[in-house]
CSV table of C-alpha atoms in Angstrom, one decimal:
chain,number,residue,atom,x,y,z
A,1,GLN,CA,-11.6,-11.4,-22.1
A,2,LYS,CA,-10.1,-10.1,-18.9
A,3,GLU,CA,-8.2,-6.8,-19.1
A,4,VAL,CA,-5.0,-8.4,-17.7
A,5,GLU,CA,-4.2,-12.0,-18.3
A,6,GLN,CA,-1.6,-13.8,-16.2
A,7,ASP,CA,-0.8,-17.6,-16.0
A,8,PRO,CA,-1.2,-18.6,-12.3
A,9,GLY,CA,1.4,-21.3,-12.5
A,10,PRO,CA,2.9,-22.6,-10.3
A,11,LEU,CA,6.3,-22.2,-12.0
A,12,SER,CA,9.0,-24.3,-10.4
A,13,VAL,CA,12.7,-23.7,-11.2
A,14,PRO,CA,16.0,-24.7,-9.7
A,15,GLU,CA,18.1,-22.2,-7.9
A,16,GLY,CA,20.2,-20.1,-10.3
A,17,ALA,CA,17.8,-20.3,-13.2
A,18,ILE,CA,16.6,-17.4,-15.2
A,19,VAL,CA,12.8,-16.9,-14.6
A,20,SER,CA,10.5,-15.3,-17.1
A,21,LEU,CA,7.0,-14.1,-15.9
A,22,ASN,CA,4.5,-12.6,-18.3
A,23,CYS,CA,1.2,-10.8,-18.7
A,24,THR,CA,-0.9,-9.7,-21.6
A,25,TYR,CA,-3.4,-6.9,-21.6
A,26,SER,CA,-6.1,-5.7,-23.8
A,27,ASN,CA,-6.5,-1.9,-23.3
A,28,SER,CA,-4.0,0.1,-25.4
A,29,ALA,CA,-4.7,3.1,-23.1
A,30,PHE,CA,-2.7,1.5,-20.3
A,31,GLN,CA,0.6,3.3,-19.8
A,32,TYR,CA,1.9,2.4,-16.4
A,33,PHE,CA,3.2,-1.0,-15.7
A,34,MET,CA,4.1,-2.6,-12.4
A,35,TRP,CA,5.2,-5.8,-10.9
A,36,TYR,CA,4.3,-6.6,-7.3
A,37,ARG,CA,5.7,-9.5,-5.2
A,38,GLN,CA,3.6,-11.2,-2.6
A,39,TYR,CA,5.0,-13.5,0.0
A,40,SER,CA,2.8,-16.1,1.7
A,41,ARG,CA,0.4,-14.4,4.2
A,42,LYS,CA,1.7,-10.9,3.3
A,43,GLY,CA,0.3,-8.1,1.3
A,44,PRO,CA,1.7,-7.4,-2.2
A,45,GLU,CA,4.7,-5.0,-2.3
A,46,LEU,CA,5.8,-3.0,-5.3
A,47,LEU,CA,8.9,-4.5,-7.0
A,48,MET,CA,9.2,-2.7,-10.4
A,49,TYR,CA,7.5,0.3,-11.9
A,50,THR,CA,7.8,1.5,-15.5
A,51,TYR,CA,6.1,4.0,-17.7
A,52,SER,CA,7.4,3.3,-21.2
A,53,SER,CA,8.2,0.6,-23.6
A,54,GLY,CA,11.6,-1.0,-23.3
A,55,ASN,CA,13.5,-2.5,-20.4
A,56,LYS,CA,14.1,-1.4,-16.9
A,57,GLU,CA,16.7,-3.1,-14.7
A,58,ASP,CA,17.1,-3.2,-11.0
A,59,GLY,CA,19.6,-5.7,-9.7
A,60,ARG,CA,18.6,-9.2,-10.7
A,61,PHE,CA,15.2,-8.0,-11.9
A,62,THR,CA,14.4,-6.7,-15.4
A,63,ALA,CA,11.0,-5.4,-16.4
A,64,GLN,CA,10.2,-5.4,-20.1
A,65,VAL,CA,7.2,-3.7,-21.8
A,66,ASP,CA,6.2,-4.2,-25.4
A,67,LYS,CA,3.2,-1.9,-26.0
A,68,SER,CA,2.8,-2.9,-29.6
A,69,SER,CA,2.1,-6.5,-28.5
A,70,LYS,CA,0.4,-5.5,-25.2
A,71,TYR,CA,2.8,-7.8,-23.5
A,72,ILE,CA,4.9,-7.3,-20.3
A,73,SER,CA,7.5,-9.5,-18.7
A,74,LEU,CA,9.6,-9.7,-15.6
A,75,PHE,CA,12.9,-11.5,-15.7
A,76,ILE,CA,14.7,-12.7,-12.6
A,77,ARG,CA,18.4,-13.7,-13.1
A,78,ASP,CA,20.2,-16.1,-10.8
A,79,SER,CA,17.0,-16.9,-9.0
A,80,GLN,CA,17.2,-17.7,-5.3
A,81,PRO,CA,14.9,-19.6,-2.9
A,82,SER,CA,14.0,-16.3,-1.3
A,83,ASP,CA,12.4,-15.3,-4.6
A,84,SER,CA,9.7,-17.9,-4.1
A,85,ALA,CA,6.5,-15.8,-4.0
A,86,THR,CA,3.5,-14.9,-6.1
A,87,TYR,CA,4.3,-12.2,-8.7
A,88,LEU,CA,1.4,-10.0,-9.8
A,89,CYS,CA,1.5,-7.7,-12.8
A,90,ALA,CA,-0.5,-4.5,-12.5
A,91,ILE,CA,-1.4,-2.0,-15.3
A,92,SER,CA,-2.9,1.4,-15.2
A,93,GLY,CA,-4.1,4.1,-17.5
A,94,GLY,CA,-3.2,6.9,-15.1
A,95,SER,CA,-6.3,6.9,-13.0
A,96,TYR,CA,-4.5,5.7,-9.9
A,97,ILE,CA,-6.5,2.5,-10.2
A,98,PRO,CA,-4.3,-0.4,-11.3
A,99,THR,CA,-5.8,-3.5,-12.8
A,100,PHE,CA,-4.1,-6.6,-11.4
A,101,GLY,CA,-3.4,-9.9,-13.0
A,102,ARG,CA,-4.2,-13.0,-10.9
A,103,GLY,CA,-0.6,-13.6,-10.1
A,104,THR,CA,2.0,-16.3,-10.9
A,105,SER,CA,3.2,-18.5,-8.1
A,106,LEU,CA,7.0,-19.0,-8.4
A,107,ILE,CA,8.9,-21.7,-6.5
A,108,VAL,CA,12.7,-21.7,-6.6
A,109,HIS,CA,14.1,-24.9,-5.1
A,110,PRO,CA,17.6,-25.3,-3.8
B,1,ASP,CA,6.3,5.2,9.0
B,2,ALA,CA,4.8,1.9,10.1
B,3,GLY,CA,3.1,1.3,6.7
B,4,VAL,CA,-0.5,0.4,6.2
B,5,ILE,CA,-1.9,-1.2,9.3
B,6,GLN,CA,-4.9,-3.6,9.2
B,7,SER,CA,-6.7,-5.3,12.0
B,8,PRO,CA,-7.6,-7.9,12.9
B,9,ARG,CA,-5.1,-10.2,11.1
B,10,HIS,CA,-7.5,-13.1,11.4
B,11,GLU,CA,-11.2,-13.2,11.9
B,12,VAL,CA,-13.3,-16.4,12.3
B,13,THR,CA,-17.0,-15.9,12.6
B,14,GLU,CA,-20.3,-17.6,12.0
B,15,MET,CA,-22.6,-17.0,9.1
B,16,GLY,CA,-25.0,-14.2,9.8
B,17,GLN,CA,-22.6,-12.3,12.1
B,18,GLU,CA,-21.4,-8.8,11.5
B,19,VAL,CA,-17.7,-8.4,10.6
B,20,THR,CA,-15.8,-5.1,10.8
B,21,LEU,CA,-12.3,-4.8,9.2
B,22,ARG,CA,-10.1,-1.8,10.0
B,23,CYS,CA,-7.4,0.0,8.2
B,24,LYS,CA,-5.0,2.9,9.0
B,25,PRO,CA,-3.3,4.2,5.8
B,26,ILE,CA,0.1,5.7,5.6
B,27,SER,CA,0.1,9.3,6.9
B,28,GLY,CA,-0.2,11.8,4.0
B,29,HIS,CA,-1.7,9.4,1.5
B,30,ASP,CA,-5.0,10.6,0.1
B,31,TYR,CA,-6.1,7.5,-1.7
B,32,LEU,CA,-7.3,4.4,0.2
B,33,PHE,CA,-8.4,1.1,-1.4
B,34,TRP,CA,-10.1,-2.0,-0.2
B,35,TYR,CA,-9.3,-5.2,-2.1
B,36,ARG,CA,-10.5,-8.8,-1.7
B,37,GLN,CA,-8.2,-11.7,-2.7
B,38,THR,CA,-9.3,-15.3,-3.4
B,39,MET,CA,-7.6,-18.1,-5.3
B,40,MET,CA,-10.4,-18.2,-7.9
B,41,ARG,CA,-10.7,-14.5,-8.6
B,42,GLY,CA,-7.4,-13.0,-7.6
B,43,LEU,CA,-7.2,-9.5,-6.3
B,44,GLU,CA,-10.5,-7.6,-6.7
B,45,LEU,CA,-11.0,-3.9,-6.0
B,46,LEU,CA,-14.0,-3.4,-3.8
B,47,ILE,CA,-14.0,0.4,-3.2
B,48,TYR,CA,-11.7,3.3,-3.1
B,49,PHE,CA,-11.6,6.7,-1.4
B,50,ASN,CA,-10.0,10.0,-2.3
B,51,ASN,CA,-9.6,12.5,0.5
B,52,ASN,CA,-12.0,10.4,2.6
B,53,VAL,CA,-14.7,10.5,-0.1
B,54,PRO,CA,-15.9,7.2,-1.7
B,55,ILE,CA,-15.2,7.5,-5.4
B,56,ASP,CA,-16.1,4.1,-6.8
B,57,ASP,CA,-17.8,1.3,-5.0
B,58,SER,CA,-18.9,-0.6,-8.1
B,59,GLY,CA,-16.7,-3.5,-6.9
B,60,MET,CA,-18.7,-4.0,-3.7
B,61,PRO,CA,-20.4,-7.3,-4.2
B,62,GLU,CA,-23.8,-6.4,-2.7
B,63,ASP,CA,-25.6,-4.4,-0.1
B,64,ARG,CA,-24.2,-6.5,2.7
B,65,PHE,CA,-20.9,-4.7,2.2
B,66,SER,CA,-20.3,-1.2,3.3
B,67,ALA,CA,-17.2,1.0,3.8
B,68,LYS,CA,-16.5,4.2,5.6
B,69,MET,CA,-13.6,6.6,6.0
B,70,PRO,CA,-14.5,9.1,8.7
B,71,ASN,CA,-11.1,10.7,8.7
B,72,ALA,CA,-7.8,10.6,6.9
B,73,SER,CA,-6.3,8.0,9.2
B,74,PHE,CA,-9.0,5.4,9.5
B,75,SER,CA,-11.3,3.3,7.4
B,76,THR,CA,-13.6,0.4,8.0
B,77,LEU,CA,-15.1,-2.3,5.8
B,78,LYS,CA,-18.2,-3.9,7.2
B,79,ILE,CA,-20.0,-7.1,6.2
B,80,GLN,CA,-23.5,-7.6,7.6
B,81,PRO,CA,-24.7,-10.3,7.6
B,82,SER,CA,-21.6,-12.4,6.7
B,83,GLU,CA,-21.8,-15.5,4.5
B,84,PRO,CA,-19.4,-18.4,3.9
B,85,ARG,CA,-18.7,-17.1,0.4
B,86,ASP,CA,-17.2,-13.9,1.9
B,87,SER,CA,-14.3,-15.9,3.2
B,88,ALA,CA,-11.2,-14.4,1.7
B,89,VAL,CA,-8.2,-12.2,2.5
B,90,TYR,CA,-9.1,-8.5,2.6
B,91,PHE,CA,-6.4,-6.0,1.9
B,92,CYS,CA,-6.3,-2.3,2.4
B,93,ALA,CA,-3.9,-0.2,0.4
B,94,SER,CA,-3.0,3.5,0.2
B,95,THR,CA,-1.1,5.9,-2.1
B,96,GLY,CA,-0.5,9.6,-2.4
B,97,THR,CA,-1.3,11.8,-5.4
B,98,ASN,CA,2.4,12.1,-6.0
B,99,GLY,CA,2.9,8.4,-5.7
B,100,GLY,CA,0.7,7.5,-8.7
B,101,GLU,CA,-0.1,3.9,-9.0
B,102,LYS,CA,2.4,2.7,-6.5
B,103,LEU,CA,0.1,1.2,-3.9
B,104,PHE,CA,1.3,0.3,-0.4
B,105,PHE,CA,-0.6,-2.7,1.0
B,106,GLY,CA,-1.3,-3.8,4.5
B,107,SER,CA,-0.8,-7.4,5.6
B,108,GLY,CA,-4.4,-8.2,5.1
B,109,THR,CA,-7.2,-9.7,7.2
B,110,GLN,CA,-7.9,-13.4,6.7
B,111,LEU,CA,-11.6,-13.8,7.1
B,112,SER,CA,-13.3,-17.2,7.6
B,113,VAL,CA,-17.1,-17.4,7.8
B,114,LEU,CA,-18.3,-20.7,9.0
């Protein structure tokens, strides 16, 4: 079992939909949780960063962490075509070395 | 700051040739990472440096791969000899001790080995 599991998709939704992206992880020592967004032919860029369980909101984006279930989610409200990208979860135990999921490809069509 | 700068953006070479990828991290960052990304395997950590010293190279696939960081503002990843299975996008990323796990990535080098 990989340390971080993420469905590669693609996930195709209409503009304005609520998007839910998810990852599961196996190591209970992980304590830092991140979401990166990667546009085509670009490097990943940090989108959300959280340390604890619970929710963290930033505009249309909400990151949710459930440590008891080892499950993290990223919700995108009112999705836009410009949100079309690959979203990678990344999880770390504090060693500065995050473990990345494979990424989920999201397509938001007008 | 210009961010992490990688060169070249694209590299097409023939099997057996030497390939050198270059990276300039963000000034002040003391961690530098080399990743490889493919559709099949996703983002794989190859090697990382702290204060110019290689800390963990367990991700380097084999002896054909080598990486150096001669100073705080420059790193290279070399493949010699290159093989078609090395074709991938190679990313460099950096972060600072105070930045924790918030990595900043370059735009990557698309490597094609024919």
